[in-house]
Tab-separated table of C-alpha atoms in Angstrom:
chain	number	residue	atom	x	y	z
A	1	MET	CA	7.144	-1.580	11.665
A	2	GLU	CA	5.952	2.026	12.506
A	3	ASP	CA	7.379	3.244	9.165
A	4	GLU	CA	5.060	0.925	7.483
A	5	ASN	CA	2.130	2.410	9.402
A	6	LYS	CA	3.180	5.827	8.442
A	7	VAL	CA	3.289	4.979	4.768
A	8	THR	CA	-0.083	3.350	4.836
A	9	GLU	CA	-1.642	6.578	6.626
A	10	GLU	CA	-0.074	8.780	3.970
A	11	ILE	CA	-1.599	6.674	1.346
A	12	ILE	CA	-5.012	6.661	2.742
A	13	GLU	CA	-4.776	10.421	3.038
A	14	ASP	CA	-3.513	10.751	-0.700
A	15	ASP	CA	-6.743	8.691	-1.789
A	16	ASP	CA	-9.098	11.352	-0.133
A	17	ILE	CA	-7.430	14.300	-2.030
A	18	GLU	CA	-9.753	15.406	-4.902
A	19	VAL	CA	-8.278	16.644	-8.252
A	20	SER	CA	-9.244	20.148	-8.990
A	21	GLU	CA	-10.408	20.883	-12.622
A	22	ASP	CA	-8.798	24.286	-12.822
A	23	ALA	CA	-5.290	22.868	-12.013
A	24	GLU	CA	-2.398	23.683	-14.372
A	25	SER	CA	-1.279	20.768	-16.607
A	26	SER	CA	2.278	20.094	-17.575
A	27	GLY	CA	1.198	19.347	-21.388
A	28	LYS	CA	2.489	15.841	-21.141
A	29	TYR	CA	-0.895	14.244	-20.957
A	30	ASP	CA	-2.979	16.657	-22.701
A	31	ARG	CA	-4.235	14.170	-25.489
A	32	LEU	CA	-5.482	11.662	-22.888
A	33	LEU	CA	-7.132	14.210	-20.780
A	34	GLU	CA	-9.039	16.287	-23.367
A	35	SER	CA	-12.350	18.066	-22.385
A	36	ASP	CA	-14.446	15.046	-23.598
A	37	SER	CA	-12.536	12.462	-21.575
A	38	ARG	CA	-13.501	11.163	-18.237
A	39	LYS	CA	-11.569	11.189	-15.107
A	40	PHE	CA	-11.632	8.229	-12.761
A	41	LYS	CA	-10.169	7.528	-9.192
A	42	LEU	CA	-7.785	4.611	-9.803
A	43	SER	CA	-8.059	3.376	-6.284
A	44	GLY	CA	-11.723	2.406	-6.704
A	45	MET	CA	-11.028	0.995	-10.325
A	46	PHE	CA	-8.282	-1.215	-9.011
A	47	LYS	CA	-10.761	-2.711	-6.337
A	48	ASP	CA	-13.394	-3.405	-9.067
A	49	TRP	CA	-11.053	-4.908	-11.567
A	50	TYR	CA	-9.460	-7.297	-9.074
A	51	LEU	CA	-12.884	-8.700	-8.022
A	52	ASP	CA	-13.757	-9.049	-11.693
A	53	TYR	CA	-10.530	-10.769	-12.613
A	54	ALA	CA	-10.632	-13.118	-9.480
A	55	SER	CA	-14.224	-14.241	-10.441
A	56	TYR	CA	-13.106	-14.747	-14.122
A	57	VAL	CA	-10.208	-16.930	-12.901
A	58	ILE	CA	-12.368	-18.970	-10.589
A	59	LEU	CA	-15.216	-19.541	-13.094
A	60	HIS	CA	-13.311	-19.979	-16.430
A	61	ARG	CA	-10.072	-21.746	-15.307
A	62	ALA	CA	-10.352	-23.440	-12.037
A	63	VAL	CA	-13.813	-24.954	-12.108
A	64	PRO	CA	-14.465	-27.928	-14.517
A	65	HIS	CA	-17.048	-27.198	-17.146
A	66	ILE	CA	-20.558	-28.678	-16.543
A	67	ALA	CA	-20.775	-30.249	-20.059
A	68	ASP	CA	-17.674	-32.407	-20.102
A	69	GLY	CA	-16.194	-32.022	-16.620
A	70	LEU	CA	-12.875	-30.828	-17.980
A	71	LYS	CA	-10.723	-27.783	-17.038
A	72	PRO	CA	-9.599	-25.681	-19.826
A	73	VAL	CA	-5.935	-27.021	-19.498
A	74	GLN	CA	-7.265	-30.692	-19.759
A	75	ARG	CA	-9.004	-29.663	-22.823
A	76	ARG	CA	-6.123	-28.243	-24.355
A	77	VAL	CA	-3.761	-31.203	-23.525
A	78	LEU	CA	-6.442	-33.454	-25.207
A	79	HIS	CA	-6.375	-31.330	-28.356
A	80	ALA	CA	-2.628	-31.502	-28.434
A	81	MET	CA	-2.815	-35.309	-28.136
A	82	TYR	CA	-5.394	-35.435	-30.788
A	83	ARG	CA	-3.230	-33.336	-33.257
A	84	MET	CA	-0.151	-35.517	-32.751
A	85	ASP	CA	-1.926	-39.072	-32.547
A	86	ASP	CA	-0.231	-41.405	-34.892
A	87	GLY	CA	-1.351	-44.796	-33.021
A	88	SER	CA	1.745	-45.269	-31.230
A	89	TYR	CA	2.628	-44.196	-27.671
A	90	THR	CA	4.311	-40.653	-27.299
A	91	LYS	CA	6.605	-39.343	-24.752
A	92	VAL	CA	5.045	-37.084	-21.872
A	93	ALA	CA	7.560	-34.401	-22.470
A	94	ASN	CA	6.578	-34.103	-26.176
A	95	ILE	CA	2.897	-33.873	-25.196
A	96	VAL	CA	3.694	-31.174	-22.718
A	97	GLY	CA	5.756	-29.267	-25.255
A	98	GLN	CA	2.978	-29.468	-27.867
A	99	ALA	CA	0.473	-28.409	-25.285
A	100	MET	CA	2.417	-25.365	-24.422
A	101	GLN	CA	1.298	-23.876	-27.890
A	102	PHE	CA	-2.219	-23.801	-26.623
A	103	HIS	CA	-1.523	-23.160	-22.822
A	104	PRO	CA	1.466	-20.904	-22.224
A	105	HIS	CA	1.064	-20.775	-18.547
A	106	GLY	CA	3.767	-23.219	-17.628
A	107	ASP	CA	4.699	-26.979	-18.143
A	108	GLN	CA	3.782	-27.712	-14.389
A	109	SER	CA	0.143	-27.041	-14.957
A	110	ILE	CA	-0.020	-29.035	-18.187
A	111	LEU	CA	1.877	-31.955	-16.512
A	112	GLY	CA	-0.522	-31.864	-13.625
A	113	ALA	CA	-3.427	-31.873	-15.813
A	114	LEU	CA	-2.017	-34.714	-17.918
A	115	VAL	CA	-1.438	-36.777	-14.667
A	116	THR	CA	-5.146	-36.280	-13.636
A	117	LEU	CA	-6.357	-37.346	-17.003
A	118	GLY	CA	-4.203	-40.563	-16.769
A	119	GLN	CA	-5.380	-41.391	-13.241
A	120	LYS	CA	-8.932	-41.143	-14.366
A	121	GLY	CA	-8.117	-43.873	-17.012
A	122	PHE	CA	-10.936	-43.067	-19.377
A	123	THR	CA	-9.111	-40.773	-21.926
A	124	VAL	CA	-5.371	-41.587	-21.687
A	125	ASP	CA	-3.657	-44.992	-21.887
A	126	CYS	CA	-0.444	-44.869	-19.756
A	127	GLN	CA	2.411	-47.221	-20.316
A	128	GLY	CA	5.170	-48.083	-17.967
A	129	ASN	CA	6.029	-45.480	-15.481
A	130	TRP	CA	4.393	-42.734	-17.271
A	131	GLY	CA	7.219	-42.168	-19.604
A	132	ASN	CA	5.023	-42.862	-22.532
A	133	ILE	CA	1.202	-42.066	-23.024
């Protein structure tokens, strides 16, 4: 436990160190750090990037769109079902596999979205024990 505190204190101290402009370079990153390039402090950039990414995920993935009330994964499932519609019932596993082309974030999120669409009862006609849709 004490070792973790020491590491944290060292990291905090390292963040406060300023990079001198006259320091000798090893030549390895000269192309990246030419005179016209900018130097940034990474710790501050990661904090800003995390907040930007978190707000993007909340607003564009987790919250349903106001126009149709669907999340992006549900929209992708409906598109996959539209493309493979032949008038007959289709196996759920087949729909999940086809939707993976448009939503490569795992089959569990697709299956959960499909269950949500089926429970609403407006867009998906379920048959039996949800083996066919």
